[in-house]
Amino acid sequence: MVQVKRQVKNAALAAVAAMAALVALTNTAHAQEIYVHGGTLGAGIGAALPLNSWTGVHAEFEGVGFSHSVNVNENEYDGHLKLLQGGLYLDVFPFRSSGFRLTAGALINDDELSAHAVPNAQGNYKIGDDYVPAVGPAPSATVTLPRVMPYVGIGYGHKPVSKGFGLTFDVGVAYGRPRTHYNVPAIYSMFTTQANIDEQEQKINDKVERYKLYPVVQLGVSYRF
C-alpha cells in the first residue's frame, strides 16, 4: 500500500513537471497562454501550447479538499475527500474561426476519500450483519481512484488567436474504477466474524462503484501573450 501511494504521488509530481515543461516551451513559442480555472476537479493553474492552426496541447494541475460523509449499510462514515491531480491533454479545433475544441487526454491523480465509522445512538457500529459496541478505535475506510484515468470531452478556449485575456471552458468525463480498503481494529474480532468484515467492505465498494465515471466541468480565465 505504501508503495502504491508513493507511485501515485510520483505520478502527480510527473504531471506537475510536464506542466512546468510546457510553460517553459511557451517561452520560445508563439501565442503563449497561461490560465487559472476551477470546477469539479478543484481550482488550479495550467498552460497551453499550440502545435499548429488546428491542434494544441495543454497541461494543468488542480486540487481541493473538503469534509464528506456517507452512509453505508446503516452506518455513517465521516471523512475527508482530497482531490489532487494533474492533466495532460490534446486539443483539436475542427472549425477554423471558432475556439470550440475536442479534447482527449489523461488525469494523473492522487484522489482519496478517507473516512471513519460513527457510532449510532446506541453506541454501536454496524459491521456486515452485526452491531458491535464502540469499544476501541473506529473502523475506517479508504477509497482511491486509479493513478491514471482516461478523459474525453469538449471545450472552448486555448486556440492560438489574438493576445490578451480569454475564457476557457471544459465539460467531459474521466473513467476510473474506485478501489476500497476497509480496516477494522483487531478488538472487534471479539464481536464479529471475518465474513461480516468482508461483507461490510463489499457494501462500501458497491456504494462507490457507481462513481467510476467522473464528471468534469471546469471554467477558467486565460491570458495569451
mmCIF file of C-alpha atoms in Angstrom:
data_model
loop_
_atom_site.group_PDB
_atom_site.id
_atom_site.type_symbol
_atom_site.label_atom_id
_atom_site.label_comp_id
_atom_site.label_asym_id
_atom_site.label_seq_id
_atom_site.Cartn_x
_atom_site.Cartn_y
_atom_site.Cartn_z
ATOM 1 C CA MET A 1 0.000 0.000 0.000
ATOM 2 C CA VAL A 2 2.820 2.409 0.863
ATOM 3 C CA GLN A 3 4.485 1.632 -2.458
ATOM 4 C CA VAL A 4 1.245 2.264 -4.364
ATOM 5 C CA LYS A 5 0.714 5.618 -2.655
ATOM 6 C CA ARG A 6 4.324 6.578 -3.428
ATOM 7 C CA GLN A 7 3.748 5.730 -7.094
ATOM 8 C CA VAL A 8 0.555 7.801 -7.161
ATOM 9 C CA LYS A 9 2.330 10.797 -5.674
ATOM 10 C CA ASN A 10 5.192 10.391 -8.123
ATOM 11 C CA ALA A 11 2.679 10.340 -10.958
ATOM 12 C CA ALA A 12 1.113 13.566 -9.699
ATOM 13 C CA LEU A 13 4.556 15.137 -9.495
ATOM 14 C CA ALA A 14 5.219 13.967 -13.045
ATOM 15 C CA ALA A 15 2.106 15.821 -14.193
ATOM 16 C CA VAL A 16 3.349 18.976 -12.468
ATOM 17 C CA ALA A 17 6.741 18.569 -14.131
ATOM 18 C CA ALA A 18 5.068 18.140 -17.504
ATOM 19 C CA MET A 19 3.100 21.323 -16.949
ATOM 20 C CA ALA A 20 6.279 23.177 -15.986
ATOM 21 C CA ALA A 21 7.962 21.910 -19.138
ATOM 22 C CA LEU A 22 5.021 23.114 -21.193
ATOM 23 C CA VAL A 23 5.255 26.543 -19.575
ATOM 24 C CA ALA A 24 8.970 26.611 -20.394
ATOM 25 C CA LEU A 25 8.268 25.694 -24.012
ATOM 26 C CA THR A 26 5.850 28.594 -24.368
ATOM 27 C CA ASN A 27 8.724 30.961 -23.616
ATOM 28 C CA THR A 28 10.069 30.258 -27.102
ATOM 29 C CA ALA A 29 6.812 29.501 -28.921
ATOM 30 C CA HIS A 30 4.237 31.840 -30.411
ATOM 31 C CA ALA A 31 0.898 32.542 -28.746
ATOM 32 C CA GLN A 32 1.874 31.528 -25.229
ATOM 33 C CA GLU A 33 -1.022 31.009 -22.827
ATOM 34 C CA ILE A 34 -1.430 30.518 -19.097
ATOM 35 C CA TYR A 35 -4.719 30.130 -17.270
ATOM 36 C CA VAL A 36 -6.448 29.605 -13.942
ATOM 37 C CA HIS A 37 -9.651 27.630 -13.580
ATOM 38 C CA GLY A 38 -11.997 25.885 -11.173
ATOM 39 C CA GLY A 39 -14.783 23.336 -11.108
ATOM 40 C CA THR A 40 -15.406 19.694 -10.265
ATOM 41 C CA LEU A 41 -11.657 18.961 -10.250
ATOM 42 C CA GLY A 42 -10.944 21.808 -7.860
ATOM 43 C CA ALA A 43 -9.013 25.015 -8.506
ATOM 44 C CA GLY A 44 -5.754 25.118 -10.392
ATOM 45 C CA ILE A 45 -3.393 26.551 -12.991
ATOM 46 C CA GLY A 46 -2.338 25.493 -16.454
ATOM 47 C CA ALA A 47 -0.528 26.337 -19.655
ATOM 48 C CA ALA A 48 -1.405 25.751 -23.315
ATOM 49 C CA LEU A 49 0.820 25.390 -26.364
ATOM 50 C CA PRO A 50 -0.385 25.391 -29.995
ATOM 51 C CA LEU A 51 1.043 22.767 -32.327
ATOM 52 C CA ASN A 52 -0.458 24.248 -35.483
ATOM 53 C CA SER A 53 -3.598 26.144 -36.531
ATOM 54 C CA TRP A 54 -5.951 23.292 -35.618
ATOM 55 C CA THR A 55 -4.261 21.319 -32.804
ATOM 56 C CA GLY A 56 -2.631 22.093 -29.491
ATOM 57 C CA VAL A 57 -1.793 20.651 -26.104
ATOM 58 C CA HIS A 58 -2.399 21.851 -22.579
ATOM 59 C CA ALA A 59 -1.328 20.715 -19.128
ATOM 60 C CA GLU A 60 -2.679 21.669 -15.732
ATOM 61 C CA PHE A 61 -2.587 20.971 -12.034
ATOM 62 C CA GLU A 62 -5.530 21.408 -9.642
ATOM 63 C CA GLY A 63 -6.945 20.217 -6.351
ATOM 64 C CA VAL A 64 -9.352 20.774 -3.480
ATOM 65 C CA GLY A 65 -10.175 19.151 -0.144
ATOM 66 C CA PHE A 66 -13.332 19.111 1.953
ATOM 67 C CA SER A 67 -15.232 17.087 4.540
ATOM 68 C CA HIS A 68 -17.648 14.493 3.225
ATOM 69 C CA SER A 69 -19.961 11.989 4.959
ATOM 70 C CA VAL A 70 -21.503 8.827 3.504
ATOM 71 C CA ASN A 71 -23.974 6.267 4.814
ATOM 72 C CA VAL A 72 -23.358 2.588 4.067
ATOM 73 C CA ASN A 73 -25.383 -0.322 5.458
ATOM 74 C CA GLU A 74 -26.982 1.833 8.195
ATOM 75 C CA ASN A 75 -23.562 3.057 9.272
ATOM 76 C CA GLU A 76 -22.402 6.661 8.900
ATOM 77 C CA TYR A 77 -18.828 7.438 7.905
ATOM 78 C CA ASP A 78 -17.313 10.876 8.471
ATOM 79 C CA GLY A 79 -14.386 11.597 6.240
ATOM 80 C CA HIS A 80 -12.275 13.891 4.140
ATOM 81 C CA LEU A 81 -12.216 13.967 0.346
ATOM 82 C CA LYS A 82 -8.927 15.029 -1.233
ATOM 83 C CA LEU A 83 -8.780 15.772 -4.955
ATOM 84 C CA LEU A 84 -5.257 16.321 -6.255
ATOM 85 C CA GLN A 85 -4.396 15.739 -9.891
ATOM 86 C CA GLY A 86 -2.603 16.915 -12.970
ATOM 87 C CA GLY A 87 -3.782 16.585 -16.542
ATOM 88 C CA LEU A 88 -2.175 16.218 -19.971
ATOM 89 C CA TYR A 89 -4.445 16.820 -22.983
ATOM 90 C CA LEU A 90 -4.509 17.047 -26.772
ATOM 91 C CA ASP A 91 -6.876 19.645 -28.282
ATOM 92 C CA VAL A 92 -8.359 19.525 -31.778
ATOM 93 C CA PHE A 93 -10.101 22.624 -33.212
ATOM 94 C CA PRO A 94 -12.405 21.415 -36.030
ATOM 95 C CA PHE A 95 -13.572 24.926 -37.019
ATOM 96 C CA ARG A 96 -11.026 27.481 -38.205
ATOM 97 C CA SER A 97 -12.940 30.518 -36.928
ATOM 98 C CA SER A 98 -14.033 29.080 -33.565
ATOM 99 C CA GLY A 99 -12.432 28.272 -30.223
ATOM 100 C CA PHE A 100 -14.602 25.158 -29.889
ATOM 101 C CA ARG A 101 -12.463 22.050 -29.450
ATOM 102 C CA LEU A 102 -12.443 18.307 -28.901
ATOM 103 C CA THR A 103 -10.157 17.235 -26.061
ATOM 104 C CA ALA A 104 -8.715 13.876 -25.018
ATOM 105 C CA GLY A 105 -6.017 13.011 -22.527
ATOM 106 C CA ALA A 106 -5.359 11.704 -19.046
ATOM 107 C CA LEU A 107 -5.826 12.679 -15.427
ATOM 108 C CA ILE A 108 -2.864 11.693 -13.267
ATOM 109 C CA ASN A 109 -4.171 11.804 -9.735
ATOM 110 C CA ASP A 110 -3.778 11.250 -6.024
ATOM 111 C CA ASP A 111 -7.506 11.439 -5.193
ATOM 112 C CA GLU A 112 -8.555 9.828 -1.919
ATOM 113 C CA LEU A 113 -11.557 9.585 0.371
ATOM 114 C CA SER A 114 -10.640 8.572 3.914
ATOM 115 C CA ALA A 115 -13.427 8.072 6.462
ATOM 116 C CA HIS A 116 -14.118 6.532 9.864
ATOM 117 C CA ALA A 117 -17.334 4.998 11.181
ATOM 118 C CA VAL A 118 -19.519 6.971 13.605
ATOM 119 C CA PRO A 119 -21.325 5.103 16.425
ATOM 120 C CA ASN A 120 -25.125 5.081 16.228
ATOM 121 C CA ALA A 121 -27.428 6.342 19.005
ATOM 122 C CA GLN A 122 -26.901 3.088 20.917
ATOM 123 C CA GLY A 123 -23.114 3.442 20.777
ATOM 124 C CA ASN A 124 -22.641 0.660 18.207
ATOM 125 C CA TYR A 125 -21.053 0.220 14.782
ATOM 126 C CA LYS A 126 -22.650 -1.995 12.176
ATOM 127 C CA ILE A 127 -20.221 -4.409 10.506
ATOM 128 C CA GLY A 128 -21.932 -6.624 7.981
ATOM 129 C CA ASP A 129 -24.977 -8.053 9.790
ATOM 130 C CA ASP A 130 -23.586 -7.460 13.292
ATOM 131 C CA TYR A 131 -23.865 -4.490 15.624
ATOM 132 C CA VAL A 132 -20.686 -4.210 17.698
ATOM 133 C CA PRO A 133 -20.009 -1.887 20.676
ATOM 134 C CA ALA A 134 -17.728 1.101 20.049
ATOM 135 C CA VAL A 135 -15.045 -0.045 22.485
ATOM 136 C CA GLY A 136 -11.937 0.900 20.505
ATOM 137 C CA PRO A 137 -10.699 2.920 17.535
ATOM 138 C CA ALA A 138 -13.328 3.291 14.835
ATOM 139 C CA PRO A 139 -13.384 1.073 11.755
ATOM 140 C CA SER A 140 -12.195 3.093 8.775
ATOM 141 C CA ALA A 141 -12.331 3.019 5.002
ATOM 142 C CA THR A 142 -10.133 4.463 2.277
ATOM 143 C CA VAL A 143 -11.282 4.844 -1.320
ATOM 144 C CA THR A 144 -8.823 5.664 -4.095
ATOM 145 C CA LEU A 145 -9.035 6.054 -7.856
ATOM 146 C CA PRO A 146 -6.571 4.683 -10.424
ATOM 147 C CA ARG A 147 -3.351 6.646 -10.826
ATOM 148 C CA VAL A 148 -4.131 7.396 -14.494
ATOM 149 C CA MET A 149 -7.675 7.958 -15.786
ATOM 150 C CA PRO A 150 -8.524 8.495 -19.488
ATOM 151 C CA TYR A 151 -10.512 11.635 -20.282
ATOM 152 C CA VAL A 152 -12.631 12.744 -23.246
ATOM 153 C CA GLY A 153 -14.637 15.928 -23.593
ATOM 154 C CA ILE A 154 -15.372 19.124 -25.427
ATOM 155 C CA GLY A 155 -14.420 22.649 -24.583
ATOM 156 C CA TYR A 156 -13.742 26.204 -25.604
ATOM 157 C CA GLY A 157 -10.509 28.177 -25.485
ATOM 158 C CA HIS A 158 -6.745 27.574 -25.835
ATOM 159 C CA LYS A 159 -6.967 28.344 -29.566
ATOM 160 C CA PRO A 160 -3.981 30.436 -30.753
ATOM 161 C CA VAL A 161 -5.717 33.629 -31.821
ATOM 162 C CA SER A 162 -5.419 37.199 -30.506
ATOM 163 C CA LYS A 163 -3.365 38.130 -27.469
ATOM 164 C CA GLY A 164 -4.922 39.201 -24.174
ATOM 165 C CA PHE A 165 -7.496 37.735 -21.809
ATOM 166 C CA GLY A 166 -9.934 34.985 -22.727
ATOM 167 C CA LEU A 167 -12.241 32.341 -21.301
ATOM 168 C CA THR A 168 -11.794 28.585 -21.123
ATOM 169 C CA PHE A 169 -14.489 26.001 -20.589
ATOM 170 C CA ASP A 170 -14.372 22.216 -20.390
ATOM 171 C CA VAL A 171 -17.032 19.569 -19.970
ATOM 172 C CA GLY A 172 -16.291 15.872 -20.200
ATOM 173 C CA VAL A 173 -15.819 12.658 -18.301
ATOM 174 C CA ALA A 174 -12.904 10.674 -16.865
ATOM 175 C CA TYR A 175 -13.079 6.936 -16.237
ATOM 176 C CA GLY A 176 -11.583 5.046 -13.316
ATOM 177 C CA ARG A 177 -12.819 2.193 -11.125
ATOM 178 C CA PRO A 178 -12.561 3.074 -7.392
ATOM 179 C CA ARG A 179 -10.645 0.780 -5.038
ATOM 180 C CA THR A 180 -11.729 0.270 -1.412
ATOM 181 C CA HIS A 181 -9.680 -0.684 1.633
ATOM 182 C CA TYR A 182 -11.637 -1.360 4.836
ATOM 183 C CA ASN A 183 -9.747 -1.525 8.128
ATOM 184 C CA VAL A 184 -11.268 -2.954 11.321
ATOM 185 C CA PRO A 185 -9.186 -2.786 14.549
ATOM 186 C CA ALA A 186 -8.401 -6.215 15.975
ATOM 187 C CA ILE A 187 -10.525 -5.691 19.093
ATOM 188 C CA TYR A 188 -13.719 -6.026 17.046
ATOM 189 C CA SER A 189 -12.856 -9.609 16.107
ATOM 190 C CA MET A 190 -14.257 -10.428 19.569
ATOM 191 C CA PHE A 191 -17.715 -9.283 18.451
ATOM 192 C CA THR A 192 -17.982 -10.201 14.745
ATOM 193 C CA THR A 193 -16.594 -12.537 12.106
ATOM 194 C CA GLN A 194 -14.264 -12.066 9.162
ATOM 195 C CA ALA A 195 -17.208 -12.853 6.901
ATOM 196 C CA ASN A 196 -19.062 -9.820 8.261
ATOM 197 C CA ILE A 197 -15.967 -7.642 7.842
ATOM 198 C CA ASP A 198 -15.643 -8.791 4.229
ATOM 199 C CA GLU A 199 -19.357 -8.156 3.688
ATOM 200 C CA GLN A 200 -19.049 -4.599 5.001
ATOM 201 C CA GLU A 201 -16.070 -3.915 2.740
ATOM 202 C CA GLN A 202 -18.069 -5.193 -0.222
ATOM 203 C CA LYS A 203 -21.013 -2.936 0.672
ATOM 204 C CA ILE A 204 -18.693 0.078 0.769
ATOM 205 C CA ASN A 205 -17.187 -0.970 -2.552
ATOM 206 C CA ASP A 206 -20.660 -1.319 -4.077
ATOM 207 C CA LYS A 207 -21.505 2.180 -2.831
ATOM 208 C CA VAL A 208 -18.527 3.849 -4.530
ATOM 209 C CA GLU A 209 -18.576 1.666 -7.659
ATOM 210 C CA ARG A 210 -21.178 3.951 -9.235
ATOM 211 C CA TYR A 211 -18.621 6.757 -9.315
ATOM 212 C CA LYS A 212 -16.308 5.147 -11.880
ATOM 213 C CA LEU A 213 -17.406 7.826 -14.359
ATOM 214 C CA TYR A 214 -16.130 11.152 -13.040
ATOM 215 C CA PRO A 215 -17.874 14.246 -14.494
ATOM 216 C CA VAL A 216 -15.585 17.159 -15.305
ATOM 217 C CA VAL A 217 -16.812 20.744 -15.613
ATOM 218 C CA GLN A 218 -14.171 23.492 -15.438
ATOM 219 C CA LEU A 219 -14.398 27.244 -16.133
ATOM 220 C CA GLY A 220 -11.358 29.485 -16.319
ATOM 221 C CA VAL A 221 -9.686 32.708 -17.381
ATOM 222 C CA SER A 222 -6.660 32.677 -19.667
ATOM 223 C CA TYR A 223 -4.040 35.174 -20.764
ATOM 224 C CA ARG A 224 -2.266 34.847 -24.115
ATOM 225 C CA PHE A 225 0.857 36.898 -24.798
#
